[in-house]
PDB file of C-alpha atoms and ligand atoms in Angstrom:
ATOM      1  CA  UNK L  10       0.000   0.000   0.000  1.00 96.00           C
ATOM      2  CA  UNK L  11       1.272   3.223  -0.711  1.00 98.00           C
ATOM      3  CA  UNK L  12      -0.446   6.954   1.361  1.00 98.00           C
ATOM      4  CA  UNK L  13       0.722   9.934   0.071  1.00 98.00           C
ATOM      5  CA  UNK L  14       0.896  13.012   1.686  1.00 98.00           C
ATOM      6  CA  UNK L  15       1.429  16.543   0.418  1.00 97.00           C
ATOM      7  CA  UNK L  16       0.692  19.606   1.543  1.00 96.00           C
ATOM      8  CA  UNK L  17       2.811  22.989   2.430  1.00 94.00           C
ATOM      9  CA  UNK L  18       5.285  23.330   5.766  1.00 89.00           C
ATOM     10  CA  UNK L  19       3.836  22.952   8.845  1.00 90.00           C
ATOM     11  CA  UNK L  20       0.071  21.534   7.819  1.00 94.00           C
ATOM     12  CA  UNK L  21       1.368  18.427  10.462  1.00 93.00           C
ATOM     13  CA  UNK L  22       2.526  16.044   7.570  1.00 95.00           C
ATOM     14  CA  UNK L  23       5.383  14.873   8.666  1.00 94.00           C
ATOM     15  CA  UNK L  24       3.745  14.083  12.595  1.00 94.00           C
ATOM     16  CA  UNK L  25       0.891  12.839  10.686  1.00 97.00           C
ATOM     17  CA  UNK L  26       2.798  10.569   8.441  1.00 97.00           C
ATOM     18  CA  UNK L  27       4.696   9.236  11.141  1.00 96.00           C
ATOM     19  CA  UNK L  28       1.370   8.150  13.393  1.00 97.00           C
ATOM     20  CA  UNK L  29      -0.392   6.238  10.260  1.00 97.00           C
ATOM     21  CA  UNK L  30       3.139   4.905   9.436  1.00 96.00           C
ATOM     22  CA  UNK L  31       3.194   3.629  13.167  1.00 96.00           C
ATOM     23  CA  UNK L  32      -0.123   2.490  13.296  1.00 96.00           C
ATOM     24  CA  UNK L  33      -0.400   0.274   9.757  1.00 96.00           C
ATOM     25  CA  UNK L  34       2.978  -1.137   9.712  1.00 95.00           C
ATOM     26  CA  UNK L  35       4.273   0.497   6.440  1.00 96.00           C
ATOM     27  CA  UNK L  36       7.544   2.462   5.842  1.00 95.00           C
ATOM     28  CA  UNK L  37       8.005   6.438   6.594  1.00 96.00           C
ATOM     29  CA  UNK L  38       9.566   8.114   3.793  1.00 96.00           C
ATOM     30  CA  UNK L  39      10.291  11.800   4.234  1.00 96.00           C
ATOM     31  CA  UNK L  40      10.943  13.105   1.260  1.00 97.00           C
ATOM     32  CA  UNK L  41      11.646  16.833   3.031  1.00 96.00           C
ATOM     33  CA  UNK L  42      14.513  15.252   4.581  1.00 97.00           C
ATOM     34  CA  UNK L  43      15.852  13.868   1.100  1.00 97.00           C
ATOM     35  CA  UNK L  44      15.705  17.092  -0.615  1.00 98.00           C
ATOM     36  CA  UNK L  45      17.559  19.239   2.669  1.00 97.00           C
ATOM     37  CA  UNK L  46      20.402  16.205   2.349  1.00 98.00           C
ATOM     38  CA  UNK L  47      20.915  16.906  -1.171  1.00 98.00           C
ATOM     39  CA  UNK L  48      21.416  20.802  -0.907  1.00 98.00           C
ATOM     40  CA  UNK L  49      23.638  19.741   2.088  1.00 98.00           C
ATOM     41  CA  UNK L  50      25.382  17.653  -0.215  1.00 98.00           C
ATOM     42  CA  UNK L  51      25.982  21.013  -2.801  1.00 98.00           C
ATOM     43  CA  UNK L  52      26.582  23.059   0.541  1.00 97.00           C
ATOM     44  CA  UNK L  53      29.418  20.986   2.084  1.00 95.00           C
ATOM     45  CA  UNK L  54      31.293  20.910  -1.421  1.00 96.00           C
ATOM     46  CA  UNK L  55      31.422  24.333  -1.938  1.00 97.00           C
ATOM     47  CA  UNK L  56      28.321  24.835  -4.680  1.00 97.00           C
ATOM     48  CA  UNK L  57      26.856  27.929  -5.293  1.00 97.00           C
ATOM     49  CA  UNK L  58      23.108  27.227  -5.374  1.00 97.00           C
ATOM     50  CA  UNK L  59      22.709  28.985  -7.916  1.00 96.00           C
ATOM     51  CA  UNK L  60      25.161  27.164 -10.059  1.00 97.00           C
ATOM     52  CA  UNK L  61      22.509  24.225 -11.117  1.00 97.00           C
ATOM     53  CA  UNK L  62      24.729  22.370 -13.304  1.00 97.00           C
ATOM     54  CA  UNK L  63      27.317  21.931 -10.327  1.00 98.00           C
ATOM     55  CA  UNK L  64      24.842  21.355  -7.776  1.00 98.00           C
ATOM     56  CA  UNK L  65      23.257  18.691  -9.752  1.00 98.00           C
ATOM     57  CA  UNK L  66      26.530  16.355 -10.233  1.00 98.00           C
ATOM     58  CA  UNK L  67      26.966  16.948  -6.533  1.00 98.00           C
ATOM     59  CA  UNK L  68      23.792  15.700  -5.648  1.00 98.00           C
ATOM     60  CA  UNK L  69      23.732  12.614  -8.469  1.00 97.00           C
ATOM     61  CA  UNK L  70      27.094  11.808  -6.432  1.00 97.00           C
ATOM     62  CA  UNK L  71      26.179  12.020  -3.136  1.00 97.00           C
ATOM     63  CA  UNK L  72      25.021   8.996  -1.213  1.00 97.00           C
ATOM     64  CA  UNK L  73      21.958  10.096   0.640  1.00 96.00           C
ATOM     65  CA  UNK L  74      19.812   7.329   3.324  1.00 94.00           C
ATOM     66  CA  UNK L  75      17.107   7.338   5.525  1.00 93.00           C
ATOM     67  CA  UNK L  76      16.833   4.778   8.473  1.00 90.00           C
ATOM     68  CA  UNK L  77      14.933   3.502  11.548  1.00 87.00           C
ATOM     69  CA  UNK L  78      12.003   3.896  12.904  1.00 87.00           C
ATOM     70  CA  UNK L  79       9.574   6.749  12.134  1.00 85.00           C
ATOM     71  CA  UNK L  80       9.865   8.412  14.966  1.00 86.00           C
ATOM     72  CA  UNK L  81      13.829   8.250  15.479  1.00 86.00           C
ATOM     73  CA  UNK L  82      14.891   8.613  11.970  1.00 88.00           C
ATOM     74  CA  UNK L  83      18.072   8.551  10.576  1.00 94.00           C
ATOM     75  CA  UNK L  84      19.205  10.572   7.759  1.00 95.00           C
ATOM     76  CA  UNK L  85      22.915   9.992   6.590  1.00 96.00           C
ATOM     77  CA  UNK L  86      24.669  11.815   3.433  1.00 97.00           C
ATOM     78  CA  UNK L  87      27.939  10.068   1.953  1.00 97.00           C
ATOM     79  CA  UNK L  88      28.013   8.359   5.457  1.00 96.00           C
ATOM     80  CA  UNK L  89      27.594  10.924   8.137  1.00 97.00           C
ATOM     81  CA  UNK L  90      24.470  11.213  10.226  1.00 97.00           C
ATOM     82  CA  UNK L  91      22.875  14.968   9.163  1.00 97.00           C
ATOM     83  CA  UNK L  92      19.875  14.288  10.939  1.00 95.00           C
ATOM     84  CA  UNK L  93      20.116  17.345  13.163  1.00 93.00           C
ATOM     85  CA  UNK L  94      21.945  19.524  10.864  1.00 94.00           C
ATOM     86  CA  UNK L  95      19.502  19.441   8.017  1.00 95.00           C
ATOM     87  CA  UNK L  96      16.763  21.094  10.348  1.00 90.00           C
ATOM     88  CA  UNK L  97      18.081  24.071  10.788  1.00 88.00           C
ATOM     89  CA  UNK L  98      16.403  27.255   9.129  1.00 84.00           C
ATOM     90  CA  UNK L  99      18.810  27.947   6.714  1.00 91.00           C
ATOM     91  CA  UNK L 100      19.070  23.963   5.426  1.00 94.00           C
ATOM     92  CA  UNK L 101      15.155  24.477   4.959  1.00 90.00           C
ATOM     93  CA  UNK L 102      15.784  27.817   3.325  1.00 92.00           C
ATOM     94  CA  UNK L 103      18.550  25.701   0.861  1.00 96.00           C
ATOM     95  CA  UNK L 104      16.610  22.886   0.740  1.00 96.00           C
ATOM     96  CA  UNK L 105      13.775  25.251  -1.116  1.00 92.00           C
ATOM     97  CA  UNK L 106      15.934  26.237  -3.971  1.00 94.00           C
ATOM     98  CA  UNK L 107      18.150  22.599  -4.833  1.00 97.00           C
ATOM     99  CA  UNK L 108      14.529  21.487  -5.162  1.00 95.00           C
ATOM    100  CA  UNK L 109      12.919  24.296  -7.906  1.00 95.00           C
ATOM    101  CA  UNK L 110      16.168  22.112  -9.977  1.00 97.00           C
ATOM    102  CA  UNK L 111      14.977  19.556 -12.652  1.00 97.00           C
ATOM    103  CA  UNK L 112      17.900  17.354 -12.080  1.00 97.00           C
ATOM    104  CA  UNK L 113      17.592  17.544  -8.700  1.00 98.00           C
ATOM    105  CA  UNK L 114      14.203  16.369  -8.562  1.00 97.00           C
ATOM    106  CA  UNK L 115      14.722  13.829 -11.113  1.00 98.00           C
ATOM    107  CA  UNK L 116      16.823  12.246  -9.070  1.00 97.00           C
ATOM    108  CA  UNK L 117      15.504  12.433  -6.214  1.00 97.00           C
ATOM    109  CA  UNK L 118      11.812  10.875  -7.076  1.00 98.00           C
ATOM    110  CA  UNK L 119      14.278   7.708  -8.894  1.00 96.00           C
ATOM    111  CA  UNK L 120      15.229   7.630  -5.481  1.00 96.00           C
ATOM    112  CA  UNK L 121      11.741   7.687  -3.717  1.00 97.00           C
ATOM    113  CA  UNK L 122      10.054   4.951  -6.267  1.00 97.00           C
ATOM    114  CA  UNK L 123      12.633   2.519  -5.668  1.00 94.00           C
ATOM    115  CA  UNK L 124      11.765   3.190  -1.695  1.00 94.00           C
ATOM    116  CA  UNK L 125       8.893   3.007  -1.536  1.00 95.00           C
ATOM    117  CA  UNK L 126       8.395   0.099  -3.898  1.00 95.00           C
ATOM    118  CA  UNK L 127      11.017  -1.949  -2.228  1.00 92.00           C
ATOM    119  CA  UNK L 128       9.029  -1.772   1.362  1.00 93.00           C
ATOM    120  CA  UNK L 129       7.365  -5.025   1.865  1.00 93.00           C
ATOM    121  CA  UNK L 130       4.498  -3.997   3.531  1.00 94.00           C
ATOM    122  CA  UNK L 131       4.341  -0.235   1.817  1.00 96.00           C
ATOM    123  CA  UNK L 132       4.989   2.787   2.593  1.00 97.00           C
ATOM    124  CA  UNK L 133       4.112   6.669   3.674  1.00 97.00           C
ATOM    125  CA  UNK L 134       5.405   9.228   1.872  1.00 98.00           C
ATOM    126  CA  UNK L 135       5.240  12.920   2.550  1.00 97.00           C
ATOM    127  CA  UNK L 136       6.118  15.855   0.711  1.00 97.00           C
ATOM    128  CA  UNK L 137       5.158  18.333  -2.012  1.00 95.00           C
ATOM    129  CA  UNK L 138       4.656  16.426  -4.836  1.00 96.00           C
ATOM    130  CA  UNK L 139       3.712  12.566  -4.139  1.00 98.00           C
ATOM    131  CA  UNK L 140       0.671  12.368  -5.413  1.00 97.00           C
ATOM    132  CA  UNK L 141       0.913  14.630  -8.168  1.00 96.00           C
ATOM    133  CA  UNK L 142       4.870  13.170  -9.447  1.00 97.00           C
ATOM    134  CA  UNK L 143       6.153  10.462  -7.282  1.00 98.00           C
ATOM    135  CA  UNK L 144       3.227   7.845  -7.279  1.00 98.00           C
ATOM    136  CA  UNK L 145       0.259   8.826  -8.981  1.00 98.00           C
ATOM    137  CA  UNK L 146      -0.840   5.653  -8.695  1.00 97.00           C
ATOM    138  CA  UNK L 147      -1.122   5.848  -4.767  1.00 98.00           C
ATOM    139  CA  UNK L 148      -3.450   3.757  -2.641  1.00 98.00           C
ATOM    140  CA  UNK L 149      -4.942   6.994  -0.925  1.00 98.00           C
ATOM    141  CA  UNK L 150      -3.765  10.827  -1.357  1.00 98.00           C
ATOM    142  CA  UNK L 151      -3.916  13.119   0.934  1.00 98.00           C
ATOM    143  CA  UNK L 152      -3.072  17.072   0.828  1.00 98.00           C
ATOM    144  CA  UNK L 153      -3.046  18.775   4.493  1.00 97.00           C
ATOM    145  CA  UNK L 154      -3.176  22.034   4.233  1.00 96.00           C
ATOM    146  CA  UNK L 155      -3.788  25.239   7.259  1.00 96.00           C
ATOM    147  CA  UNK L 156      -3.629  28.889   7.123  1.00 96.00           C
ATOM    148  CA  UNK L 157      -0.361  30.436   6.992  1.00 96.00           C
ATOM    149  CA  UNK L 158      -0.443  31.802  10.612  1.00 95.00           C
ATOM    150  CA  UNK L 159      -1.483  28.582  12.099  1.00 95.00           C
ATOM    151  CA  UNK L 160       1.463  26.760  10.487  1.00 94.00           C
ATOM    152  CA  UNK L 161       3.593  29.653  11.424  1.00 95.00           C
ATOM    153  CA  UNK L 162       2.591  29.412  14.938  1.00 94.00           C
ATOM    154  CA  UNK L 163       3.348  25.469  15.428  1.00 91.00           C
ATOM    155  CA  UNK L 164       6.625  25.799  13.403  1.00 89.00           C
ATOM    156  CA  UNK L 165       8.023  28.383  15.620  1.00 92.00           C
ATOM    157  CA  UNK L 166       6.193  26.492  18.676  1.00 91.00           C
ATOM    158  CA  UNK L 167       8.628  23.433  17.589  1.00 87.00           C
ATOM    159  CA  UNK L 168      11.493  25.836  17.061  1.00 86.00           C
ATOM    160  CA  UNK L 169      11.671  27.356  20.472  1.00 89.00           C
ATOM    161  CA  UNK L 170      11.120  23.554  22.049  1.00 89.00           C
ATOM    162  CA  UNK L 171      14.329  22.654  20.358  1.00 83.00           C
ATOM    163  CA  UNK L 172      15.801  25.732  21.717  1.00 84.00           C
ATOM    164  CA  UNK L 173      16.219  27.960  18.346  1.00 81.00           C
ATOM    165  CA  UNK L 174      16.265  31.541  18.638  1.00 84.00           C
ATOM    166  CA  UNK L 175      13.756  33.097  16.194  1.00 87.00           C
ATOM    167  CA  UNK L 176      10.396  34.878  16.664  1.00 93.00           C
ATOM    168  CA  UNK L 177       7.023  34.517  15.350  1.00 95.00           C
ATOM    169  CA  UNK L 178       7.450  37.047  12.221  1.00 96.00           C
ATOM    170  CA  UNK L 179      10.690  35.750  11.407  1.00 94.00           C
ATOM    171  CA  UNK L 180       8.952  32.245  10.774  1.00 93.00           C
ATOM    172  CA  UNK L 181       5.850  33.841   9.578  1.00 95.00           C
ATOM    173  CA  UNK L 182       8.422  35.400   6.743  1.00 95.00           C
ATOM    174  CA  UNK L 183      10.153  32.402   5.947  1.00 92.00           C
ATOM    175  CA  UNK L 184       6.891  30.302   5.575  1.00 93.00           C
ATOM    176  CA  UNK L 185       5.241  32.399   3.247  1.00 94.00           C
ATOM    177  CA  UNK L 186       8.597  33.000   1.329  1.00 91.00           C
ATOM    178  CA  UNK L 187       9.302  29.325   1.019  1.00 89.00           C
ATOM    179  CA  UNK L 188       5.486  28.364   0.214  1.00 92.00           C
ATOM    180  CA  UNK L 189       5.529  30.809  -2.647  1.00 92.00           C
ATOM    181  CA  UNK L 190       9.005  29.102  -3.916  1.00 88.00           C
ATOM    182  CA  UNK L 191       6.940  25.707  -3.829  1.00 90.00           C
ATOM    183  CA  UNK L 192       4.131  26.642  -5.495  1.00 91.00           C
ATOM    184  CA  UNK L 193       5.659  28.932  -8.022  1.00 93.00           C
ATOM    185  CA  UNK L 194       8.449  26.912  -9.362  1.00 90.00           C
ATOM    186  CA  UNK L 195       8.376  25.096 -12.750  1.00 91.00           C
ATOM    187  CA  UNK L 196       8.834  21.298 -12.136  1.00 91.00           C
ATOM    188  CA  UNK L 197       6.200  19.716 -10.122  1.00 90.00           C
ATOM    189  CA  UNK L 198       5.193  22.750  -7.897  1.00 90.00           C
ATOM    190  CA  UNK L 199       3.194  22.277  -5.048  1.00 92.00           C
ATOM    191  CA  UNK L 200      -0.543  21.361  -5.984  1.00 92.00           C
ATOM    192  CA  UNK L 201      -3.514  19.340  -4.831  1.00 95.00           C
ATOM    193  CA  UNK L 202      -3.059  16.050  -6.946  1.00 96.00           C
ATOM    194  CA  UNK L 203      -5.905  14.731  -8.353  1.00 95.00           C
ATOM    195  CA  UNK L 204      -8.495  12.384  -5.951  1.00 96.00           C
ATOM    196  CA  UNK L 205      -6.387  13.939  -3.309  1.00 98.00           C
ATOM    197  CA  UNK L 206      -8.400  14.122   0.270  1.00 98.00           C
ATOM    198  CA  UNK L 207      -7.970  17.832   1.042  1.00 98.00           C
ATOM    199  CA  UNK L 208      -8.271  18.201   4.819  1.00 98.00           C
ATOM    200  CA  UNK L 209      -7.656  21.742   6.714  1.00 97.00           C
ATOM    201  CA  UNK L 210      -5.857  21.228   9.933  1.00 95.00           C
ATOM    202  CA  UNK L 211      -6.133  24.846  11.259  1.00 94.00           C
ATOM    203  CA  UNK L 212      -8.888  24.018  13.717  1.00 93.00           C
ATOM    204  CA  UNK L 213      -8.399  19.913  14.330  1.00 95.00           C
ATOM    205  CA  UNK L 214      -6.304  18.654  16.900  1.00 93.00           C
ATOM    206  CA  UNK L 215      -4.136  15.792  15.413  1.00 94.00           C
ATOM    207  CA  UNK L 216      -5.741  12.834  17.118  1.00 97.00           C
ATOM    208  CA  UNK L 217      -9.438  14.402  14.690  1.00 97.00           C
ATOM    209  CA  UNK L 218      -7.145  14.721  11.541  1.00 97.00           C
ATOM    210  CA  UNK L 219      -5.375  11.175  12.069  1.00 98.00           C
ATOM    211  CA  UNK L 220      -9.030   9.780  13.059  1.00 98.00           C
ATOM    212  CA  UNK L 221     -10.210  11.362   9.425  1.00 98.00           C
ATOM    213  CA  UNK L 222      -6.931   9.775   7.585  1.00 98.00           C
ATOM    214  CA  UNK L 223      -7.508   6.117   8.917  1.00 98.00           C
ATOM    215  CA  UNK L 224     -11.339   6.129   8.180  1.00 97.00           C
ATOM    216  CA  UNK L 225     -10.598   7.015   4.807  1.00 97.00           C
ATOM    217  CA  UNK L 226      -7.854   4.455   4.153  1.00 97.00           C
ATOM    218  CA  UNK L 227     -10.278   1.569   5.649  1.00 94.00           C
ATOM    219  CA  UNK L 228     -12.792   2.679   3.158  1.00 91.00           C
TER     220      UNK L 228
HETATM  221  O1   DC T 308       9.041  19.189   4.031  1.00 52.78           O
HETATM  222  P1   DC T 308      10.317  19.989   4.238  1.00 52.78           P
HETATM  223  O2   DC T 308      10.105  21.324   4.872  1.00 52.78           O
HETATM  224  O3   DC T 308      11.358  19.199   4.955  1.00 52.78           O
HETATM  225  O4   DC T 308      10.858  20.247   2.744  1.00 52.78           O
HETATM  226  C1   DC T 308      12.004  21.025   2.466  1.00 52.78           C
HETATM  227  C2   DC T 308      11.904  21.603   1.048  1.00 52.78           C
HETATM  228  O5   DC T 308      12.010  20.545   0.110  1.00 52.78           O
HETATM  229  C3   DC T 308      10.587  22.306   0.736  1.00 52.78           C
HETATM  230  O6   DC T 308      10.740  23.704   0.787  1.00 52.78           O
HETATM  231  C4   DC T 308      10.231  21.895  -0.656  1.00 52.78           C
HETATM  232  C5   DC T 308      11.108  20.738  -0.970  1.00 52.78           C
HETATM  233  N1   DC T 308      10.372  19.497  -1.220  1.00 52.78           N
HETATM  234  C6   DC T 308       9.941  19.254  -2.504  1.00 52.78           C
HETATM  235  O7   DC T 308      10.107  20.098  -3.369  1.00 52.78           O
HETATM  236  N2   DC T 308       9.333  18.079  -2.805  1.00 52.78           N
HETATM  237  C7   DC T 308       9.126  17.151  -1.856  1.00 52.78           C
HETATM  238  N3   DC T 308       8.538  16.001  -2.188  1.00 52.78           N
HETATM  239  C8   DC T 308       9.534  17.392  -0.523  1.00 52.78           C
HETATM  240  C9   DC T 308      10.152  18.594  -0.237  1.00 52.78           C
END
């Protein structure tokens, strides 16, 4: 079986993903987490992001996995565990651009199908363009969405916890900055894929949007 999840930062994909991953016995693919390794990978070699050509053959090269369990996952690049490191702001912020690049994304969703096709009992995937790019095909598509404020809120809520020092409009800036480099860029920009379940998490607490999710994927 393969759920896929889209939807812009902070709609409560990823803790979303992780729950129905938990609680079906599939796979947890974050494909965020793929894209910040590979602009990591540019990053550490000395790439200009804006030199696509470069930034490409560094991320064709670099040897990016994800491991463990959903809720202690493991991302490594050419080896090294970058699991912290790619959640910082600015990775987010690089992660954003590597990803508006063709090659990039090319080879990054080769990546993602042989994942998620290789999981024995299937796989949740979440990202920005799953069930639009990735597999079309899915099982069940979902795209979480919630106004900009409310994901703004419970992104700099989770940054303070971790101890970050930024502010409310800092993150309010940065989300509707990155959302607009989603949804405006060329290859495979952030949409609602078609049969996609739109559901609104402003107002739902996450145990009512993961009680919505299951009932739909036992119909
Ligand atoms: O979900 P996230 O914040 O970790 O994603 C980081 C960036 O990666 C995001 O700004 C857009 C990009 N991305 C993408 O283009 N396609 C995906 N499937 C997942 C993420």
């Amino acid at each position: 079986m393969i759920i896929a999840i889209d939807g812009p930062s902070g709609a409560g994909k990823s803790t979303l993903g992780k729950m129905l991953a938990k609680r079906l016995g599939l796979l947890y693919l974050d494909t965020g987490a793929m894209y910040r390794a590979a602009a990591m990978a540019a990053t550490n070699a000395g790439i200009s992001l804006d030199d696509q050509e470069r930034v490409v053959s560094a991320v064709n090269r670099a040897h990016i996995e994800l491991e463990g369990e959903p809720d202690n996952l493991l991302v490594s690049l050419d080896g090294e565990d970058v699991s912290a490191t790619i959640r910082t702001p600015d990775a987010a912020h690089a992660a954003s651009v590597v990803s508006t690049i063709s090659g990039v994304r090319q080879r990054m969703v080769e990546l993602q199908r042989s994942i998620g096709e290789s999981a024995p009992n299937g796989c949740v995937l979440e990202g920005r363009d799953i069930g639009s790019v990735v597999f079309p095909n899915a099982d069940v598509k979902f795209f979480l969405t919630a106004k900009t404020e409310a994901r703004a809120r419970r992104r700099f809520e989770e940054d303070n916890a971790k101890g970050r020092e930024t502010t409310y409009e800092k993150t309010l800036t940065e989300i509707i900055e990155r959302d607009r480099r989603d949804s405006t860029r060329k290859d495979s920009p952030l949409v609602r894929a078609d049969g996609a379940i739109k559901i609104d998490t402003s107002d739902l607490s996450l145990d009512e949007v993961f009680d919505i999710m299951l009932r739909h994927i036992e119909q």
